[in-house]
Coordinates of C-alpha atoms (C1' of nucleotides) in Angstrom, one line a residue:
Chain A
M321 CA 117.1 -22.0 240.5
G322 CA 119.1 -19.3 238.7
S323 CA 121.1 -17.0 241.0
S324 CA 119.6 -14.0 239.3
G325 CA 116.4 -13.2 237.4
P326 CA 112.9 -12.0 238.2
T327 CA 112.0 -11.5 241.8
P328 CA 110.5 -14.7 243.1
S329 CA 106.7 -14.7 243.8
N330 CA 105.1 -15.1 247.2
A331 CA 103.8 -18.5 246.1
Q332 CA 107.4 -19.6 245.4
A333 CA 108.6 -18.4 248.7
A334 CA 105.7 -20.1 250.5
E335 CA 106.5 -23.3 248.7
A336 CA 110.2 -23.1 249.6
F337 CA 109.4 -22.8 253.3
R338 CA 106.8 -25.7 253.1
E339 CA 109.6 -27.8 251.6
I340 CA 111.9 -26.9 254.4
A341 CA 109.2 -27.9 256.9
D342 CA 108.8 -31.3 255.2
F343 CA 112.5 -32.1 255.3
L344 CA 112.7 -31.0 259.0
D345 CA 109.8 -33.4 259.7
V346 CA 111.7 -36.3 258.3
L347 CA 114.7 -35.3 260.3
G348 CA 112.6 -35.6 263.4
E349 CA 112.6 -31.9 264.4
K350 CA 109.8 -31.2 266.9
F351 CA 108.7 -27.6 266.5
K352 CA 110.6 -26.1 263.6
P353 CA 108.4 -27.7 260.9
E354 CA 105.3 -26.0 262.4
A355 CA 107.2 -22.7 262.6
Y356 CA 108.1 -22.9 258.9
R357 CA 104.6 -23.9 257.9
R358 CA 103.1 -21.0 259.8
A359 CA 105.4 -18.6 258.0
S360 CA 104.5 -20.3 254.7
R361 CA 100.8 -19.9 255.3
S362 CA 101.2 -16.3 256.2
I363 CA 103.3 -15.5 253.1
E364 CA 100.8 -17.3 250.9
S365 CA 97.9 -15.2 252.1
L366 CA 99.8 -11.9 251.9
A367 CA 98.0 -9.3 249.9
E368 CA 101.2 -7.8 248.4
G369 CA 104.6 -8.9 247.1
L370 CA 107.2 -9.9 249.6
A371 CA 109.7 -7.6 247.9
A372 CA 107.4 -4.6 248.8
V373 CA 107.2 -5.7 252.4
A374 CA 111.0 -6.2 252.5
A375 CA 111.6 -2.8 251.0
R376 CA 109.6 -1.2 253.9
D377 CA 111.6 -3.4 256.3
E378 CA 108.4 -4.9 257.7
L379 CA 109.0 -8.6 257.1
R380 CA 109.0 -9.3 260.8
S381 CA 105.4 -8.0 261.1
I382 CA 104.3 -11.1 259.1
P383 CA 102.9 -13.6 261.6
G384 CA 105.4 -16.4 262.1
V385 CA 108.3 -14.6 260.6
G386 CA 111.2 -14.0 263.0
E387 CA 114.9 -13.3 262.7
A388 CA 115.9 -16.5 260.9
I389 CA 113.0 -16.7 258.4
E390 CA 113.3 -12.9 257.7
E391 CA 117.0 -13.5 256.7
K392 CA 115.9 -16.5 254.5
I393 CA 113.3 -14.4 252.8
R394 CA 115.8 -11.7 252.0
E395 CA 118.2 -14.4 250.7
F396 CA 115.4 -15.8 248.5
L397 CA 114.5 -12.4 247.1
R398 CA 118.1 -11.6 246.4
S399 CA 119.2 -14.8 244.8
G400 CA 116.2 -17.0 244.2
R401 CA 117.5 -19.7 246.4
I402 CA 117.8 -20.5 250.1
D403 CA 121.1 -22.1 251.0
Y404 CA 119.6 -23.9 254.0
L405 CA 117.0 -25.6 251.7
E406 CA 119.7 -26.6 249.2
R407 CA 121.6 -28.3 252.0
L408 CA 118.4 -30.1 253.2
R409 CA 117.8 -31.3 249.6
R410 CA 121.3 -32.8 249.5
E411 CA 120.9 -34.3 252.9
V412 CA 117.4 -35.8 252.8
P413 CA 116.1 -38.0 250.0
A414 CA 113.0 -36.4 248.4
G415 CA 111.3 -39.8 248.3
L416 CA 111.0 -39.7 252.1
V417 CA 108.8 -36.6 251.9
D418 CA 106.6 -38.4 249.4
L419 CA 106.3 -41.4 251.7
M420 CA 105.5 -39.2 254.7
R421 CA 102.5 -37.6 252.8
R422 CA 100.8 -40.9 252.2
P423 CA 97.8 -41.8 254.3
G424 CA 98.7 -43.7 257.5
L425 CA 102.4 -42.8 257.1
G426 CA 104.0 -39.9 258.8
P427 CA 107.4 -38.4 259.5
K428 CA 108.3 -40.9 262.2
T429 CA 107.6 -44.0 260.0
A430 CA 109.3 -42.5 257.0
R431 CA 112.4 -41.7 259.2
R432 CA 112.4 -45.3 260.6
F433 CA 112.4 -46.8 257.1
W434 CA 115.3 -44.5 256.2
V435 CA 117.4 -45.1 259.3
E436 CA 116.6 -48.8 259.9
L437 CA 116.2 -50.1 256.4
G438 CA 118.0 -47.6 254.2
I439 CA 114.8 -47.0 252.2
E440 CA 114.7 -43.7 250.4
G441 CA 111.4 -43.7 248.5
P442 CA 108.1 -45.4 247.5
A443 CA 109.7 -47.8 245.0
E444 CA 112.3 -49.1 247.5
L445 CA 109.6 -49.5 250.2
R446 CA 107.5 -51.5 247.8
A447 CA 110.4 -53.7 247.0
A448 CA 111.2 -54.2 250.7
I449 CA 107.6 -55.2 251.4
E450 CA 107.6 -57.7 248.5
A451 CA 110.9 -59.1 249.8
G452 CA 109.4 -59.5 253.3
R453 CA 111.9 -57.2 254.9
L454 CA 109.2 -55.5 257.0
S455 CA 107.9 -58.6 258.6
G456 CA 109.1 -59.1 262.2
I457 CA 110.2 -55.5 262.6
K458 CA 108.8 -54.0 265.8
G459 CA 105.6 -52.1 265.2
F460 CA 104.8 -53.5 261.8
G461 CA 102.1 -56.2 262.0
E462 CA 100.3 -57.8 259.1
R463 CA 97.5 -55.2 259.0
K464 CA 99.9 -52.3 259.1
I465 CA 102.0 -53.7 256.2
E466 CA 98.8 -54.2 254.2
Q467 CA 97.8 -50.6 254.9
I468 CA 101.2 -49.4 253.7
R469 CA 101.0 -51.5 250.6
L470 CA 97.6 -49.8 249.8
A471 CA 99.0 -46.4 250.5
L472 CA 101.9 -47.0 248.1
G473 CA 99.2 -47.9 245.5
G474 CA 99.3 -45.8 242.4
G475 CA 102.9 -44.5 242.6
E476 CA 102.0 -40.9 242.8
P477 CA 101.1 -39.5 246.2
V478 CA 97.3 -39.7 246.6
A479 CA 95.1 -36.6 246.2
G480 CA 97.1 -34.9 249.0
G481 CA 95.9 -31.4 249.4
T482 CA 93.6 -31.0 246.4
R483 CA 91.2 -28.3 247.4
L484 CA 88.0 -27.4 245.6
P485 CA 86.9 -23.8 245.0
I486 CA 84.3 -22.8 247.6
E487 CA 81.8 -21.8 244.9
T488 CA 81.8 -25.5 243.7
V489 CA 81.4 -26.8 247.2
L490 CA 78.8 -24.4 248.5
P491 CA 75.7 -25.7 246.7
L492 CA 76.7 -29.3 247.5
A493 CA 77.3 -28.5 251.2
R494 CA 73.9 -26.7 251.5
R495 CA 72.1 -29.7 249.8
I496 CA 73.7 -32.1 252.2
A497 CA 73.0 -30.0 255.3
G498 CA 69.4 -29.5 254.1
A499 CA 68.9 -33.3 253.6
L500 CA 70.1 -34.0 257.1
R501 CA 67.8 -31.3 258.5
S502 CA 64.7 -32.5 256.8
G503 CA 65.3 -36.2 256.4
S504 CA 67.2 -37.4 259.5
P505 CA 66.8 -37.0 263.3
A506 CA 69.6 -34.4 263.3
K507 CA 68.6 -31.3 265.2
D508 CA 71.2 -28.6 265.0
V509 CA 73.1 -28.9 261.7
A510 CA 76.2 -26.8 261.0
I511 CA 79.0 -26.8 258.5
A512 CA 82.3 -26.0 260.2
G513 CA 85.8 -25.9 258.9
S514 CA 87.4 -23.6 256.3
F515 CA 84.0 -23.6 254.5
R516 CA 82.5 -21.7 257.4
R517 CA 85.4 -19.4 257.4
G518 CA 84.6 -18.5 253.8
R519 CA 88.0 -19.6 252.5
E520 CA 88.6 -19.5 248.7
T521 CA 89.1 -23.2 248.6
V522 CA 87.9 -26.1 250.7
G523 CA 89.8 -29.3 251.4
D524 CA 87.1 -31.2 253.1
L525 CA 83.7 -30.6 254.8
D526 CA 83.1 -30.8 258.5
L527 CA 79.5 -31.3 259.4
L528 CA 78.3 -31.1 263.0
V529 CA 74.9 -32.2 264.3
T530 CA 73.2 -32.9 267.5
S531 CA 70.9 -35.9 267.6
E532 CA 69.4 -38.6 269.9
D533 CA 69.9 -41.2 267.2
P534 CA 73.3 -41.0 265.6
T535 CA 72.9 -44.3 263.8
R536 CA 69.8 -43.0 261.9
V537 CA 71.7 -39.8 261.0
F538 CA 74.6 -41.9 259.7
D539 CA 72.3 -44.1 257.7
V540 CA 70.6 -41.2 256.0
F541 CA 73.9 -39.5 255.4
S542 CA 75.5 -42.6 253.8
A543 CA 72.5 -43.0 251.5
L544 CA 72.6 -39.5 250.0
P545 CA 73.0 -39.5 246.3
E546 CA 76.1 -37.4 246.5
V547 CA 78.0 -39.9 248.6
G548 CA 80.5 -42.2 246.9
E549 CA 81.9 -44.4 249.6
V550 CA 81.9 -44.7 253.4
R551 CA 85.4 -44.6 254.7
M552 CA 84.7 -45.2 258.4
R553 CA 81.9 -45.1 260.9
G554 CA 82.3 -45.0 264.7
G555 CA 79.9 -44.2 267.5
T556 CA 80.0 -40.4 267.0
K557 CA 81.8 -39.9 263.7
E558 CA 81.4 -41.0 260.1
T559 CA 83.7 -40.2 257.2
V560 CA 82.6 -40.5 253.6
V561 CA 84.0 -39.5 250.2
L562 CA 81.6 -37.8 247.8
K563 CA 81.4 -38.8 244.2
N564 CA 83.4 -35.7 243.2
G565 CA 86.2 -36.8 245.6
L566 CA 85.5 -34.4 248.4
Q567 CA 85.9 -35.9 251.9
V568 CA 83.0 -35.2 254.4
D569 CA 83.3 -35.8 258.1
L570 CA 80.0 -35.9 260.0
R571 CA 80.1 -35.7 263.8
V572 CA 77.3 -36.1 266.3
V573 CA 77.8 -34.1 269.5
E574 CA 75.8 -33.4 272.7
P575 CA 73.8 -30.2 272.7
S576 CA 75.7 -29.0 275.7
E577 CA 78.9 -29.4 273.7
F578 CA 77.7 -28.0 270.3
G579 CA 79.2 -24.5 270.6
A580 CA 82.6 -25.8 271.8
A581 CA 82.6 -28.4 269.0
L582 CA 81.6 -25.8 266.4
L583 CA 84.3 -23.5 267.5
Y584 CA 86.9 -26.2 267.6
F585 CA 86.1 -27.6 264.1
T586 CA 85.7 -24.2 262.5
G587 CA 89.3 -23.3 263.4
S588 CA 91.5 -22.0 262.0
K589 CA 94.2 -24.0 263.7
D590 CA 96.1 -20.9 264.5
H591 CA 93.0 -19.3 266.0
N592 CA 92.4 -22.3 268.2
V593 CA 96.0 -22.4 269.4
R594 CA 95.7 -18.8 270.4
L595 CA 92.5 -19.4 272.2
R596 CA 94.0 -22.3 274.1
S597 CA 97.0 -20.4 275.3
L598 CA 94.7 -17.5 276.3
A599 CA 92.6 -20.0 278.3
R600 CA 95.7 -21.5 280.0
E601 CA 96.7 -18.0 281.1
R602 CA 93.4 -17.8 282.9
G603 CA 93.5 -21.2 284.5
L604 CA 91.0 -22.6 282.0
K605 CA 91.1 -25.4 279.4
V606 CA 89.4 -25.4 276.1
N607 CA 88.7 -28.5 274.0
E608 CA 85.9 -29.6 271.6
Y609 CA 83.7 -30.6 274.6
G610 CA 83.7 -27.2 276.3
I611 CA 85.7 -24.9 278.4
F612 CA 86.7 -26.2 281.8
R613 CA 88.0 -24.9 285.2
G614 CA 89.5 -28.1 286.6
E615 CA 86.8 -30.7 286.2
E616 CA 84.0 -28.2 286.0
R617 CA 82.5 -27.2 282.7
V618 CA 82.1 -23.5 282.5
A619 CA 80.7 -23.2 278.9
G620 CA 80.1 -25.2 275.8
A621 CA 76.5 -25.1 274.4
T622 CA 77.1 -22.0 272.2
E623 CA 80.1 -20.2 270.7
E624 CA 79.1 -17.0 272.4
E625 CA 79.3 -18.8 275.7
V626 CA 82.8 -20.1 275.1
Y627 CA 84.2 -16.8 273.8
G628 CA 82.4 -15.1 276.7
A629 CA 84.1 -17.4 279.2
L630 CA 87.4 -16.2 277.8
G631 CA 86.4 -12.6 278.1
L632 CA 85.9 -12.2 274.4
A633 CA 83.2 -11.1 272.1
W634 CA 81.9 -13.6 269.6
I635 CA 84.2 -13.6 266.6
P636 CA 82.8 -14.0 263.1
P637 CA 84.2 -17.2 261.5
E638 CA 85.6 -15.3 258.6
L639 CA 88.0 -13.5 260.9
R640 CA 89.3 -16.5 262.8
E641 CA 92.8 -16.6 261.3
D642 CA 94.9 -15.3 264.1
R643 CA 95.4 -11.9 262.5
G644 CA 94.7 -9.9 265.6
E645 CA 91.0 -10.7 265.8
I646 CA 91.4 -12.1 269.4
D647 CA 92.9 -8.9 270.7
R648 CA 90.1 -6.9 269.0
A649 CA 87.5 -9.2 270.5
A650 CA 89.0 -8.6 273.9
A651 CA 89.0 -4.9 273.4
G652 CA 85.5 -4.9 271.9
T653 CA 86.7 -3.4 268.7
L654 CA 85.7 -6.1 266.2
P655 CA 84.1 -4.6 263.0
T656 CA 80.4 -5.2 262.2
L657 CA 80.9 -7.1 258.9
V658 CA 78.8 -6.7 255.8
E659 CA 76.0 -9.2 255.3
P660 CA 74.0 -10.4 252.3
A661 CA 71.0 -8.5 253.4
D662 CA 73.0 -5.2 253.2
L663 CA 73.3 -5.4 249.5
V664 CA 70.8 -3.2 247.7
G665 CA 71.9 -3.4 244.1
D666 CA 74.3 -5.0 241.6
L667 CA 76.8 -2.8 239.8
H668 CA 77.9 -5.3 237.2
A669 CA 75.4 -7.7 235.6
H670 CA 75.3 -9.3 232.1
L671 CA 72.5 -10.7 230.0
P672 CA 73.3 -14.0 228.1
D673 CA 74.2 -13.8 224.4
G674 CA 71.1 -13.5 222.2
A675 CA 68.9 -12.3 225.1
T676 CA 65.5 -10.8 224.5
P677 CA 63.4 -8.3 226.5
K678 CA 61.9 -11.3 228.2
D679 CA 65.3 -12.2 229.6
L680 CA 65.6 -8.6 230.8
E681 CA 62.4 -8.9 232.7
R682 CA 63.5 -12.3 234.2
L683 CA 66.7 -10.6 235.4
R684 CA 64.7 -7.8 237.0
A685 CA 62.5 -10.4 238.7
V686 CA 65.5 -12.2 240.2
A687 CA 67.0 -8.9 241.2
K688 CA 63.8 -7.9 242.9
A689 CA 63.6 -11.2 244.7
R690 CA 67.1 -10.6 246.0
G691 CA 66.3 -7.2 247.4
A692 CA 68.0 -5.2 244.6
R693 CA 66.8 -1.6 243.9
Y694 CA 69.0 -1.2 240.9
V695 CA 71.1 -3.3 238.5
G696 CA 74.0 -1.9 236.5
L697 CA 73.6 -3.8 233.3
V698 CA 76.3 -4.0 230.7
V699 CA 74.8 -2.8 227.4
G700 CA 78.0 -2.7 225.4
G701 CA 81.7 -2.8 225.6
V702 CA 84.9 -4.2 224.0
R703 CA 85.5 -7.8 223.2
D704 CA 88.7 -9.7 223.9
D705 CA 89.7 -9.2 220.3
G706 CA 89.4 -5.5 220.8
T707 CA 86.2 -4.9 218.7
P708 CA 83.2 -3.0 220.2
W709 CA 79.8 -4.6 220.7
S710 CA 76.4 -3.5 222.0
L711 CA 73.0 -4.9 222.8
S712 CA 70.4 -5.1 220.0
K713 CA 68.2 -2.0 219.3
E714 CA 65.2 -3.8 220.7
L715 CA 66.9 -4.7 223.9
G716 CA 68.5 -1.3 224.2
R717 CA 65.0 0.2 224.1
A718 CA 63.8 -2.3 226.8
V719 CA 66.7 -1.2 229.0
A720 CA 65.9 2.4 228.5
G721 CA 62.3 1.7 229.5
A722 CA 63.4 0.1 232.7
R723 CA 65.2 3.1 234.1
T724 CA 62.6 4.4 236.4
T725 CA 60.8 1.6 238.1
E726 CA 62.5 -0.6 240.7
P727 CA 64.6 -2.5 240.3
R728 CA 65.9 0.2 238.0
I729 CA 68.2 -0.8 235.2
V730 CA 71.4 1.3 234.8
A731 CA 73.1 1.1 231.4
V732 CA 76.8 0.3 231.8
A733 CA 79.8 -0.1 229.4
E734 CA 82.5 -2.6 230.0
V735 CA 85.9 -1.5 228.7
G736 CA 89.6 -1.9 229.1
P737 CA 92.1 0.7 230.2
G738 CA 93.0 3.5 227.8
P739 CA 90.9 5.7 225.4
L740 CA 87.2 4.8 225.0
P741 CA 86.3 3.6 221.4
E742 CA 83.9 6.0 219.6
P743 CA 81.0 3.5 219.3
I744 CA 81.2 2.9 223.1
R745 CA 81.2 6.7 223.7
A746 CA 78.0 6.9 221.7
L747 CA 76.2 4.4 223.9
D748 CA 73.9 6.1 226.4
T749 CA 75.6 4.7 229.6
E750 CA 75.9 6.0 233.1
Y751 CA 79.3 4.6 234.2
L752 CA 82.1 2.2 233.2
V753 CA 83.2 -1.2 234.4
L754 CA 86.9 -1.6 233.8
R755 CA 88.2 -5.0 232.8
P756 CA 91.2 -6.4 231.1
V757 CA 89.7 -6.5 227.6
G758 CA 91.3 -6.2 224.2
T759 CA 95.1 -5.6 224.1
A760 CA 94.9 -2.8 226.7
N761 CA 97.0 -3.3 229.9
P762 CA 96.7 -1.4 233.2
G763 CA 99.7 0.7 232.1
A764 CA 97.3 2.4 229.6
G765 CA 95.6 4.1 232.5
L766 CA 92.0 4.9 233.3
P767 CA 89.5 4.8 230.4
S768 CA 89.2 8.3 229.1
G769 CA 85.9 9.7 227.8
G770 CA 84.1 11.6 230.4
L771 CA 82.3 8.8 232.2
P772 CA 83.1 7.7 235.7
T773 CA 84.6 4.3 236.3
R774 CA 82.7 2.7 239.1
V775 CA 83.9 -0.9 239.1
V776 CA 87.2 -2.5 238.5
A777 CA 87.1 -6.2 237.8
H778 CA 90.3 -8.1 237.7
R779 CA 92.1 -10.6 239.8
G780 CA 94.9 -11.8 237.6
G781 CA 96.5 -14.3 240.0
S782 CA 99.4 -13.1 242.0
P783 CA 99.2 -10.1 244.3
E784 CA 102.1 -8.6 242.4
A785 CA 100.3 -8.7 239.0
V786 CA 97.1 -7.3 240.4
R787 CA 98.5 -4.2 242.1
P788 CA 98.3 -2.0 239.0
W789 CA 94.5 -2.7 238.8
L790 CA 94.1 -1.8 242.4
D791 CA 96.0 1.4 241.8
L792 CA 93.6 2.2 238.9
A793 CA 90.6 1.6 241.1
R794 CA 92.0 4.0 243.7
A795 CA 92.8 6.6 241.1
A796 CA 89.2 6.4 239.7
S797 CA 87.5 6.1 243.2
A798 CA 86.1 2.9 241.7
A799 CA 85.1 -0.2 243.6
L800 CA 87.0 -3.4 243.3
E801 CA 84.8 -6.4 242.3
V802 CA 85.2 -9.2 244.8
G803 CA 83.9 -12.7 244.5
P804 CA 84.5 -16.2 242.9
G805 CA 86.0 -16.6 239.5
P806 CA 89.1 -15.4 237.7
A807 CA 87.8 -11.9 237.0
R808 CA 87.1 -11.0 240.6
A809 CA 89.3 -10.3 243.6
D810 CA 89.8 -12.9 246.4
S811 CA 89.8 -12.0 250.1
S812 CA 93.4 -11.1 250.4
L813 CA 93.2 -8.6 247.5
A814 CA 90.0 -7.4 249.0
R815 CA 91.8 -6.7 252.2
A816 CA 94.5 -4.8 250.4
A817 CA 91.8 -2.8 248.7
R818 CA 90.0 -2.0 251.9
E819 CA 93.2 -1.1 253.7
G820 CA 94.1 1.2 250.8
G821 CA 90.7 3.0 251.0
V822 CA 89.2 1.3 247.9
S823 CA 85.6 0.2 248.3
L824 CA 84.3 -3.2 247.2
A825 CA 81.6 -4.2 244.7
L826 CA 79.8 -7.5 245.6
P827 CA 77.9 -9.3 242.8
L828 CA 74.4 -10.5 243.5
G829 CA 74.9 -13.4 241.1
L830 CA 71.7 -12.7 239.2
D831 CA 72.5 -15.4 236.7
D832 CA 73.0 -18.0 239.4
A833 CA 70.6 -20.9 240.0
E834 CA 68.6 -20.4 243.2
E835 CA 71.4 -20.9 245.8
N836 CA 72.8 -17.4 245.7
T837 CA 76.2 -19.0 245.4
T838 CA 78.1 -16.1 243.8
R839 CA 76.6 -13.5 246.2
D840 CA 77.3 -15.6 249.4
V841 CA 80.8 -16.5 248.4
A842 CA 81.5 -12.8 247.5
V843 CA 80.1 -11.6 250.8
G844 CA 82.3 -14.3 252.6
F845 CA 85.4 -12.9 250.8
A846 CA 84.5 -9.4 251.8
R847 CA 84.0 -10.5 255.4
R848 CA 87.3 -12.2 255.4
A849 CA 88.8 -8.9 254.3
G850 CA 87.1 -7.3 257.3
A851 CA 84.7 -5.3 255.2
R852 CA 81.8 -3.4 256.9
R853 CA 78.7 -2.3 255.2
E854 CA 80.2 1.1 254.6
D855 CA 83.1 -0.4 252.7
V856 CA 80.8 -1.9 250.0
A857 CA 79.8 0.3 247.1
N858 CA 76.5 -1.5 246.5
A859 CA 75.4 -1.9 250.1
T860 CA 72.7 0.2 251.8
G861 CA 73.9 3.7 252.6
A862 CA 76.3 3.9 249.6
A863 CA 75.5 6.3 246.7
D864 CA 72.8 5.0 244.4
P865 CA 74.2 5.0 240.8
T866 CA 70.8 5.9 239.4
S867 CA 70.7 9.1 241.4
G868 CA 74.1 10.3 240.3
S869 CA 75.0 13.5 238.4
K870 CA 75.8 11.9 235.1
R871 CA 72.2 12.2 233.8
S872 CA 72.7 16.0 233.5
R873 CA 75.7 15.3 231.2
R874 CA 73.4 14.9 228.2
Chain B
dG1341 C1' 112.1 -21.3 264.8
dC1342 C1' 108.7 -18.2 267.0
dC1343 C1' 107.0 -15.7 270.8
dG1344 C1' 106.0 -12.9 275.3
dT1345 C1' 100.1 -9.3 281.1
dT1346 C1' 104.8 -16.6 281.9
dT1347 C1' 109.6 -11.3 277.4
dT1348 C1' 115.5 -13.2 276.4
dC1349 C1' 114.0 -18.8 278.3
dG1350 C1' 111.0 -22.4 277.9
dG1351 C1' 107.0 -23.3 276.3
dC1352 C1' 104.7 -24.6 271.8
dC1353 C1' 96.4 -27.7 271.5
dC1354 C1' 94.7 -31.9 272.5
dG1355 C1' 91.7 -35.9 272.0
dA1356 C1' 90.1 -40.0 268.9
dC1357 C1' 91.5 -43.6 266.5
dT1358 C1' 94.4 -47.4 264.9
dG1359 C1' 97.3 -51.1 265.3
dT1360 C1' 100.2 -52.8 268.0
dT1361 C1' 100.8 -53.0 272.1
dT1362 C1' 101.2 -55.7 278.1
dT1363 C1' 101.1 -49.6 278.7
dC1364 C1' 102.0 -47.1 274.0
dA1365 C1' 103.5 -44.6 269.6
dG1366 C1' 102.1 -42.6 265.5
dT1367 C1' 98.8 -40.3 262.7
dC1368 C1' 95.0 -37.4 262.0
dG1369 C1' 92.2 -33.4 262.3

DNA sequence: GCCGTTTTCGGCCCGACTGTTTTCAGTCG
């Protein structure tokens, strides 16, 4: 908390506002906490540093940032602290926020403990329970006290907010949905929630089905090998926790309500709130059962129907974040987003260490099965320790022999910024993939050596750290690689790229198992960034790297 | 605290579930 030092990151600012919201919750504020949380979420998903936005004087254009929060952001950027937060920290015991986050407890209960019993944290609450101080207090029966005792359990707040990467969840989610489709009386089966919106991380899974026989569906669901324990089962809803800790909610709804329920449980929260106020303006009401004028249901079976009743075009789930998509849906100007089937090649593929020509053929077979006409295969490059490497002579010949028949293999070198090492120059390659390898940093500039750089692959964490790589991509007219994993860009960086006129490269995930995990996650990120087919360098319509002009160079 | 074909005030999504209730408050998603 120094008063000077490096400019605080977006993540730190987002955390500060989340902390303010928590304290205000305990203080019993009604709407301010949500206001601070909204601003916090917006800041977190920003594709550039707050300092840059502040320098352009555009902080107020961030959704949820108004006069008061703008001033606090400026204070935070200036001094690394927010006086208002410091005051709250002095005024409200941090232990109350801990209490509030435990399951079954909320701000109201935490506040009552504080005001009525002088309790300031989990340890004191535990002692109060043991001493019987809660018995007889209004609203705390035996069961409630037992529930609280359980929630106090370990000492640390339970699992709160641990989210899994979507690439981890995707195969699991598809297996579960498939098992319900084929092994239970569930008819429509859909996965809603942030999973459907293609978010980078998933906190829990929301499954939605229609069925005449919910009990059978629940029985099949509970017995799946992935399921650890059943948390609760009601008439229309069951909650389980998977063996890996992921919570999964399964809901059975009427076919006439399926679209409304899918819309509702897909979110995002901000998107739903916006739809509801739009509905209210038009004398309509939206809930998870449908859209109503008075008692009469106007729509509900499909999402198209529900959006239609509000005068909106259907909005792709990846865009449902209240970033202006509702206005665009009203105006009919939503983009047609890129789809997996649009991808016609892979610009950046690897063979495993010690690969043989057989592995190359296997790679081509997979590529062909996934609709690829070409594969940019890395045949050499620079290791992390700075030394050059290349494929074996035998494999090199096999690659050369695969240049003309589809899927065509394009030889690629993977290098860091700066001058190209001589052994890499000597390789017979068509283009370069730029990555942070060796000791080179983005300040060293584009690789020099006469070959075009077509792909830039680096995420590097914070939006601030990644900017230079994006600038290199722009300077080289290269595509930014988008997708899961530390060496690819997430959706907010992809949006920054797209808005800055940099195209995207989407991996086909040729070394994935059968589920197409990498490809589908990458396409999801690109869609979240609003990318159309023409924004993607390896989609149909883009220049084919095998028909470029470099062949004449030799 | 934010926001506006309800714009400078007065709203701010809404229903299920739980436990504790003689009619509801709090939590959750």
